[in-house]
């Protein structure tokens, strides 16, 4: 009679660690949702550029030095555009992430997912209100830097509940926000870089690392 095989302690520890991560972190965030959100941001930046060009002689640059009356006149359209971008990005994220959780047999609205949502929402709501006050108070040049900074902080705050790549995306947004503070006239360009190309780049990285058939992290996620 052959003796029973001795369990590998390292394999057991790895399995325990994987179980603990799945119970404390939302690991089914889809990279394709980041790609979709980035495409939405690029389209929104283009729409904002053409809208401002139609309203002001120098477009975005003229908005930065516009009078309070002119800024308030443009605010409803800008808020409508922002709301449409946020809604479209959330729908894209919901679709691809739900598809991934369904394929992996996990629950979309799990306890880690709820903690992730709260960790994101608090800095985002506070940052959005702060940037609205900047716009109304005559410091429109700091709105895009503020959006990038608060979004980066929100990603950093939420990264402990999801994939590690989110932390680096957050640091990227913070870096772009700081650069945008030094070049306020390039606000739309930094917006497109951060919310557009940043999302697309990290989304493709996450997809290739965790979701692409044969990827090393496919089974773990």
PDB file of C-alpha atoms in Angstrom:
ATOM      1  CA  UNK A   1       0.000   0.000   0.000  1.00  0.00           C
ATOM      2  CA  UNK A   2       1.459   3.327  -1.116  1.00  0.00           C
ATOM      3  CA  UNK A   3       1.693   6.070   1.517  1.00  0.00           C
ATOM      4  CA  UNK A   4      -0.575   9.060   1.010  1.00  0.00           C
ATOM      5  CA  UNK A   5       1.045  11.954  -0.820  1.00  0.00           C
ATOM      6  CA  UNK A   6       2.172  14.742   1.478  1.00  0.00           C
ATOM      7  CA  UNK A   7       0.349  17.999   0.695  1.00  0.00           C
ATOM      8  CA  UNK A   8       2.570  20.751  -0.628  1.00  0.00           C
ATOM      9  CA  UNK A   9       2.592  23.521   2.033  1.00  0.00           C
ATOM     10  CA  UNK A  10       3.383  26.219  -0.543  1.00  0.00           C
ATOM     11  CA  UNK A  11       0.479  25.132  -2.739  1.00  0.00           C
ATOM     12  CA  UNK A  12      -1.842  25.170   0.254  1.00  0.00           C
ATOM     13  CA  UNK A  13      -0.693  28.654   1.255  1.00  0.00           C
ATOM     14  CA  UNK A  14      -1.208  29.892  -2.306  1.00  0.00           C
ATOM     15  CA  UNK A  15      -4.712  28.480  -2.358  1.00  0.00           C
ATOM     16  CA  UNK A  16      -5.559  30.056   1.013  1.00  0.00           C
ATOM     17  CA  UNK A  17      -4.214  33.387  -0.185  1.00  0.00           C
ATOM     18  CA  UNK A  18      -6.289  33.196  -3.383  1.00  0.00           C
ATOM     19  CA  UNK A  19      -9.435  32.443  -1.359  1.00  0.00           C
ATOM     20  CA  UNK A  20      -8.763  35.380   0.962  1.00  0.00           C
ATOM     21  CA  UNK A  21      -8.217  37.721  -2.000  1.00  0.00           C
ATOM     22  CA  UNK A  22     -11.462  36.637  -3.645  1.00  0.00           C
ATOM     23  CA  UNK A  23     -13.326  37.274  -0.395  1.00  0.00           C
ATOM     24  CA  UNK A  24     -11.819  40.726   0.229  1.00  0.00           C
ATOM     25  CA  UNK A  25     -11.160  42.119  -3.257  1.00  0.00           C
ATOM     26  CA  UNK A  26     -13.269  42.492  -6.386  1.00  0.00           C
ATOM     27  CA  UNK A  27     -11.065  40.775  -8.961  1.00  0.00           C
ATOM     28  CA  UNK A  28     -13.532  40.562 -11.855  1.00  0.00           C
ATOM     29  CA  UNK A  29     -13.228  44.170 -12.990  1.00  0.00           C
ATOM     30  CA  UNK A  30     -13.084  43.967 -16.778  1.00  0.00           C
ATOM     31  CA  UNK A  31     -10.284  45.614 -18.726  1.00  0.00           C
ATOM     32  CA  UNK A  32     -12.682  46.090 -21.626  1.00  0.00           C
ATOM     33  CA  UNK A  33     -14.787  48.356 -19.419  1.00  0.00           C
ATOM     34  CA  UNK A  34     -11.739  50.629 -19.131  1.00  0.00           C
ATOM     35  CA  UNK A  35     -11.286  50.610 -22.898  1.00  0.00           C
ATOM     36  CA  UNK A  36     -14.960  51.486 -23.389  1.00  0.00           C
ATOM     37  CA  UNK A  37     -14.806  54.269 -20.799  1.00  0.00           C
ATOM     38  CA  UNK A  38     -11.725  55.675 -22.519  1.00  0.00           C
ATOM     39  CA  UNK A  39     -13.480  55.744 -25.886  1.00  0.00           C
ATOM     40  CA  UNK A  40     -16.446  57.521 -24.273  1.00  0.00           C
ATOM     41  CA  UNK A  41     -14.078  60.106 -22.732  1.00  0.00           C
ATOM     42  CA  UNK A  42     -12.382  60.782 -26.072  1.00  0.00           C
ATOM     43  CA  UNK A  43     -15.730  61.261 -27.776  1.00  0.00           C
ATOM     44  CA  UNK A  44     -16.854  63.530 -24.934  1.00  0.00           C
ATOM     45  CA  UNK A  45     -13.682  65.616 -25.140  1.00  0.00           C
ATOM     46  CA  UNK A  46     -14.211  66.032 -28.902  1.00  0.00           C
ATOM     47  CA  UNK A  47     -17.863  66.992 -28.367  1.00  0.00           C
ATOM     48  CA  UNK A  48     -16.862  69.512 -25.696  1.00  0.00           C
ATOM     49  CA  UNK A  49     -14.228  71.010 -27.984  1.00  0.00           C
ATOM     50  CA  UNK A  50     -16.670  71.508 -30.861  1.00  0.00           C
ATOM     51  CA  UNK A  51     -19.357  72.877 -28.533  1.00  0.00           C
ATOM     52  CA  UNK A  52     -17.001  75.449 -27.025  1.00  0.00           C
ATOM     53  CA  UNK A  53     -15.742  76.398 -30.487  1.00  0.00           C
ATOM     54  CA  UNK A  54     -19.318  77.109 -31.502  1.00  0.00           C
ATOM     55  CA  UNK A  55     -19.972  79.230 -28.400  1.00  0.00           C
ATOM     56  CA  UNK A  56     -16.696  81.160 -28.004  1.00  0.00           C
ATOM     57  CA  UNK A  57     -14.215  82.559 -30.536  1.00  0.00           C
ATOM     58  CA  UNK A  58     -11.236  80.665 -29.072  1.00  0.00           C
ATOM     59  CA  UNK A  59     -13.179  77.740 -27.647  1.00  0.00           C
ATOM     60  CA  UNK A  60     -11.779  76.312 -24.411  1.00  0.00           C
ATOM     61  CA  UNK A  61      -9.198  79.083 -23.980  1.00  0.00           C
ATOM     62  CA  UNK A  62     -11.929  81.713 -24.149  1.00  0.00           C
ATOM     63  CA  UNK A  63     -13.982  79.815 -21.555  1.00  0.00           C
ATOM     64  CA  UNK A  64     -11.141  80.105 -19.056  1.00  0.00           C
ATOM     65  CA  UNK A  65     -11.335  83.916 -19.150  1.00  0.00           C
ATOM     66  CA  UNK A  66     -15.087  84.222 -19.746  1.00  0.00           C
ATOM     67  CA  UNK A  67     -17.310  86.351 -17.545  1.00  0.00           C
ATOM     68  CA  UNK A  68     -19.494  84.714 -14.873  1.00  0.00           C
ATOM     69  CA  UNK A  69     -22.570  85.257 -17.042  1.00  0.00           C
ATOM     70  CA  UNK A  70     -20.922  83.519 -20.034  1.00  0.00           C
ATOM     71  CA  UNK A  71     -19.743  80.585 -17.897  1.00  0.00           C
ATOM     72  CA  UNK A  72     -23.179  80.105 -16.359  1.00  0.00           C
ATOM     73  CA  UNK A  73     -24.774  80.203 -19.817  1.00  0.00           C
ATOM     74  CA  UNK A  74     -22.494  77.347 -20.931  1.00  0.00           C
ATOM     75  CA  UNK A  75     -22.907  75.343 -17.708  1.00  0.00           C
ATOM     76  CA  UNK A  76     -26.153  73.437 -18.553  1.00  0.00           C
ATOM     77  CA  UNK A  77     -24.688  72.071 -21.796  1.00  0.00           C
ATOM     78  CA  UNK A  78     -21.425  71.138 -20.102  1.00  0.00           C
ATOM     79  CA  UNK A  79     -23.256  69.389 -17.251  1.00  0.00           C
ATOM     80  CA  UNK A  80     -25.434  67.546 -19.767  1.00  0.00           C
ATOM     81  CA  UNK A  81     -22.323  66.421 -21.631  1.00  0.00           C
ATOM     82  CA  UNK A  82     -20.620  65.331 -18.407  1.00  0.00           C
ATOM     83  CA  UNK A  83     -23.720  63.446 -17.275  1.00  0.00           C
ATOM     84  CA  UNK A  84     -23.978  61.687 -20.624  1.00  0.00           C
ATOM     85  CA  UNK A  85     -20.316  60.658 -20.473  1.00  0.00           C
ATOM     86  CA  UNK A  86     -20.627  59.333 -16.928  1.00  0.00           C
ATOM     87  CA  UNK A  87     -23.815  57.441 -17.769  1.00  0.00           C
ATOM     88  CA  UNK A  88     -22.333  55.897 -20.930  1.00  0.00           C
ATOM     89  CA  UNK A  89     -19.107  54.931 -19.133  1.00  0.00           C
ATOM     90  CA  UNK A  90     -21.073  53.294 -16.304  1.00  0.00           C
ATOM     91  CA  UNK A  91     -23.200  51.324 -18.771  1.00  0.00           C
ATOM     92  CA  UNK A  92     -20.095  50.090 -20.600  1.00  0.00           C
ATOM     93  CA  UNK A  93     -18.403  49.152 -17.308  1.00  0.00           C
ATOM     94  CA  UNK A  94     -21.535  47.360 -16.094  1.00  0.00           C
ATOM     95  CA  UNK A  95     -21.899  45.362 -19.324  1.00  0.00           C
ATOM     96  CA  UNK A  96     -18.321  44.087 -19.590  1.00  0.00           C
ATOM     97  CA  UNK A  97     -17.829  43.525 -15.856  1.00  0.00           C
ATOM     98  CA  UNK A  98     -21.149  41.684 -15.566  1.00  0.00           C
ATOM     99  CA  UNK A  99     -20.145  39.511 -18.507  1.00  0.00           C
ATOM    100  CA  UNK A 100     -16.852  38.660 -16.854  1.00  0.00           C
ATOM    101  CA  UNK A 101     -18.380  37.867 -13.470  1.00  0.00           C
ATOM    102  CA  UNK A 102     -20.974  35.656 -15.196  1.00  0.00           C
ATOM    103  CA  UNK A 103     -18.256  33.711 -17.002  1.00  0.00           C
ATOM    104  CA  UNK A 104     -16.226  33.249 -13.814  1.00  0.00           C
ATOM    105  CA  UNK A 105     -19.278  32.233 -11.776  1.00  0.00           C
ATOM    106  CA  UNK A 106     -18.900  35.135  -9.346  1.00  0.00           C
ATOM    107  CA  UNK A 107     -21.411  37.683  -8.063  1.00  0.00           C
ATOM    108  CA  UNK A 108     -21.371  41.194  -9.471  1.00  0.00           C
ATOM    109  CA  UNK A 109     -22.754  42.985  -6.402  1.00  0.00           C
ATOM    110  CA  UNK A 110     -20.631  41.185  -3.813  1.00  0.00           C
ATOM    111  CA  UNK A 111     -19.353  42.653  -0.544  1.00  0.00           C
ATOM    112  CA  UNK A 112     -15.966  43.614  -2.094  1.00  0.00           C
ATOM    113  CA  UNK A 113     -17.787  45.221  -5.034  1.00  0.00           C
ATOM    114  CA  UNK A 114     -19.888  47.307  -2.645  1.00  0.00           C
ATOM    115  CA  UNK A 115     -16.787  48.421  -0.742  1.00  0.00           C
ATOM    116  CA  UNK A 116     -15.141  49.282  -4.060  1.00  0.00           C
ATOM    117  CA  UNK A 117     -18.144  51.370  -5.126  1.00  0.00           C
ATOM    118  CA  UNK A 118     -18.195  53.323  -1.857  1.00  0.00           C
ATOM    119  CA  UNK A 119     -14.426  53.899  -1.934  1.00  0.00           C
ATOM    120  CA  UNK A 120     -14.772  55.341  -5.437  1.00  0.00           C
ATOM    121  CA  UNK A 121     -17.966  57.314  -4.870  1.00  0.00           C
ATOM    122  CA  UNK A 122     -16.942  59.413  -1.859  1.00  0.00           C
ATOM    123  CA  UNK A 123     -13.898  61.150  -3.441  1.00  0.00           C
ATOM    124  CA  UNK A 124     -15.662  61.403  -6.813  1.00  0.00           C
ATOM    125  CA  UNK A 125     -18.745  63.145  -5.432  1.00  0.00           C
ATOM    126  CA  UNK A 126     -16.662  65.463  -3.249  1.00  0.00           C
ATOM    127  CA  UNK A 127     -14.349  66.234  -6.169  1.00  0.00           C
ATOM    128  CA  UNK A 128     -17.223  66.876  -8.555  1.00  0.00           C
ATOM    129  CA  UNK A 129     -18.825  69.382  -6.195  1.00  0.00           C
ATOM    130  CA  UNK A 130     -15.478  71.035  -5.534  1.00  0.00           C
ATOM    131  CA  UNK A 131     -14.790  71.440  -9.263  1.00  0.00           C
ATOM    132  CA  UNK A 132     -18.283  72.832  -9.820  1.00  0.00           C
ATOM    133  CA  UNK A 133     -17.549  75.462  -7.185  1.00  0.00           C
ATOM    134  CA  UNK A 134     -14.262  76.274  -8.919  1.00  0.00           C
ATOM    135  CA  UNK A 135     -16.096  76.759 -12.208  1.00  0.00           C
ATOM    136  CA  UNK A 136     -18.749  79.008 -10.700  1.00  0.00           C
ATOM    137  CA  UNK A 137     -16.177  80.906  -8.659  1.00  0.00           C
ATOM    138  CA  UNK A 138     -14.187  82.026 -11.682  1.00  0.00           C
ATOM    139  CA  UNK A 139     -11.323  79.501 -11.555  1.00  0.00           C
ATOM    140  CA  UNK A 140     -12.402  77.381 -14.519  1.00  0.00           C
ATOM    141  CA  UNK A 141      -8.763  76.686 -15.425  1.00  0.00           C
ATOM    142  CA  UNK A 142      -8.450  74.412 -12.388  1.00  0.00           C
ATOM    143  CA  UNK A 143     -11.530  72.303 -13.154  1.00  0.00           C
ATOM    144  CA  UNK A 144      -9.804  69.724 -15.371  1.00  0.00           C
ATOM    145  CA  UNK A 145      -6.762  69.430 -13.047  1.00  0.00           C
ATOM    146  CA  UNK A 146      -9.169  69.036 -10.127  1.00  0.00           C
ATOM    147  CA  UNK A 147     -11.129  66.317 -11.913  1.00  0.00           C
ATOM    148  CA  UNK A 148      -7.961  64.379 -12.685  1.00  0.00           C
ATOM    149  CA  UNK A 149      -6.585  64.759  -9.150  1.00  0.00           C
ATOM    150  CA  UNK A 150      -9.785  63.718  -7.390  1.00  0.00           C
ATOM    151  CA  UNK A 151     -10.309  60.827  -9.798  1.00  0.00           C
ATOM    152  CA  UNK A 152      -6.762  59.640  -9.194  1.00  0.00           C
ATOM    153  CA  UNK A 153      -7.290  59.827  -5.429  1.00  0.00           C
ATOM    154  CA  UNK A 154     -10.542  57.903  -5.803  1.00  0.00           C
ATOM    155  CA  UNK A 155      -8.744  55.145  -7.718  1.00  0.00           C
ATOM    156  CA  UNK A 156      -6.007  54.992  -5.089  1.00  0.00           C
ATOM    157  CA  UNK A 157      -8.633  54.771  -2.364  1.00  0.00           C
ATOM    158  CA  UNK A 158     -10.444  51.966  -4.187  1.00  0.00           C
ATOM    159  CA  UNK A 159      -7.369  50.025  -5.317  1.00  0.00           C
ATOM    160  CA  UNK A 160      -7.180  48.055  -2.082  1.00  0.00           C
ATOM    161  CA  UNK A 161     -10.491  46.418  -3.023  1.00  0.00           C
ATOM    162  CA  UNK A 162      -9.618  45.415  -6.589  1.00  0.00           C
ATOM    163  CA  UNK A 163      -6.763  44.766  -9.037  1.00  0.00           C
ATOM    164  CA  UNK A 164      -3.353  46.327  -8.403  1.00  0.00           C
ATOM    165  CA  UNK A 165      -3.350  48.013 -11.818  1.00  0.00           C
ATOM    166  CA  UNK A 166      -6.002  50.437 -10.544  1.00  0.00           C
ATOM    167  CA  UNK A 167      -3.440  51.915  -8.153  1.00  0.00           C
ATOM    168  CA  UNK A 168      -1.089  52.718 -11.022  1.00  0.00           C
ATOM    169  CA  UNK A 169      -3.929  54.166 -13.067  1.00  0.00           C
ATOM    170  CA  UNK A 170      -4.717  56.412 -10.097  1.00  0.00           C
ATOM    171  CA  UNK A 171      -1.115  57.584  -9.836  1.00  0.00           C
ATOM    172  CA  UNK A 172      -1.133  58.288 -13.576  1.00  0.00           C
ATOM    173  CA  UNK A 173      -4.238  60.455 -13.220  1.00  0.00           C
ATOM    174  CA  UNK A 174      -2.705  62.358 -10.304  1.00  0.00           C
ATOM    175  CA  UNK A 175       0.476  63.006 -12.300  1.00  0.00           C
ATOM    176  CA  UNK A 176      -1.519  64.295 -15.263  1.00  0.00           C
ATOM    177  CA  UNK A 177      -3.602  66.474 -12.943  1.00  0.00           C
ATOM    178  CA  UNK A 178      -0.471  68.080 -11.516  1.00  0.00           C
ATOM    179  CA  UNK A 179       0.875  68.719 -15.011  1.00  0.00           C
ATOM    180  CA  UNK A 180      -2.470  70.180 -16.064  1.00  0.00           C
ATOM    181  CA  UNK A 181      -2.205  72.672 -13.196  1.00  0.00           C
ATOM    182  CA  UNK A 182       0.996  73.986 -14.790  1.00  0.00           C
ATOM    183  CA  UNK A 183      -0.547  74.160 -18.292  1.00  0.00           C
ATOM    184  CA  UNK A 184      -4.197  75.139 -17.745  1.00  0.00           C
ATOM    185  CA  UNK A 185      -4.694  76.097 -21.376  1.00  0.00           C
ATOM    186  CA  UNK A 186      -4.168  72.463 -22.352  1.00  0.00           C
ATOM    187  CA  UNK A 187      -7.001  71.256 -20.141  1.00  0.00           C
ATOM    188  CA  UNK A 188      -8.918  69.402 -22.860  1.00  0.00           C
ATOM    189  CA  UNK A 189      -5.740  67.655 -23.996  1.00  0.00           C
ATOM    190  CA  UNK A 190      -4.975  66.466 -20.466  1.00  0.00           C
ATOM    191  CA  UNK A 191      -8.606  65.409 -20.079  1.00  0.00           C
ATOM    192  CA  UNK A 192      -8.303  63.269 -23.214  1.00  0.00           C
ATOM    193  CA  UNK A 193      -4.958  61.863 -22.058  1.00  0.00           C
ATOM    194  CA  UNK A 194      -6.160  60.933 -18.571  1.00  0.00           C
ATOM    195  CA  UNK A 195      -9.749  59.861 -18.962  1.00  0.00           C
ATOM    196  CA  UNK A 196      -9.374  58.719 -22.563  1.00  0.00           C
ATOM    197  CA  UNK A 197      -5.981  57.249 -23.415  1.00  0.00           C
ATOM    198  CA  UNK A 198      -5.214  56.416 -19.780  1.00  0.00           C
ATOM    199  CA  UNK A 199      -8.299  54.237 -19.490  1.00  0.00           C
ATOM    200  CA  UNK A 200      -7.685  52.615 -22.858  1.00  0.00           C
ATOM    201  CA  UNK A 201      -4.047  51.827 -22.062  1.00  0.00           C
ATOM    202  CA  UNK A 202      -4.704  50.336 -18.638  1.00  0.00           C
ATOM    203  CA  UNK A 203      -7.826  48.579 -19.898  1.00  0.00           C
ATOM    204  CA  UNK A 204      -5.834  46.821 -22.614  1.00  0.00           C
ATOM    205  CA  UNK A 205      -3.130  45.938 -20.085  1.00  0.00           C
ATOM    206  CA  UNK A 206      -5.675  44.397 -17.725  1.00  0.00           C
ATOM    207  CA  UNK A 207      -7.411  42.547 -20.543  1.00  0.00           C
ATOM    208  CA  UNK A 208      -4.178  41.027 -21.841  1.00  0.00           C
ATOM    209  CA  UNK A 209      -3.070  40.100 -18.341  1.00  0.00           C
ATOM    210  CA  UNK A 210      -6.289  38.646 -16.934  1.00  0.00           C
ATOM    211  CA  UNK A 211      -8.973  38.093 -19.592  1.00  0.00           C
ATOM    212  CA  UNK A 212      -7.362  37.184 -22.889  1.00  0.00           C
ATOM    213  CA  UNK A 213      -7.632  33.430 -23.537  1.00  0.00           C
ATOM    214  CA  UNK A 214      -4.457  31.807 -22.282  1.00  0.00           C
ATOM    215  CA  UNK A 215      -3.450  34.785 -20.131  1.00  0.00           C
ATOM    216  CA  UNK A 216      -1.580  33.943 -16.958  1.00  0.00           C
ATOM    217  CA  UNK A 217      -4.127  35.570 -14.666  1.00  0.00           C
ATOM    218  CA  UNK A 218      -7.250  34.196 -16.330  1.00  0.00           C
ATOM    219  CA  UNK A 219      -7.912  31.388 -13.930  1.00  0.00           C
ATOM    220  CA  UNK A 220      -6.922  33.399 -10.869  1.00  0.00           C
ATOM    221  CA  UNK A 221      -9.303  36.232 -11.631  1.00  0.00           C
TER     222      UNK A 221
END
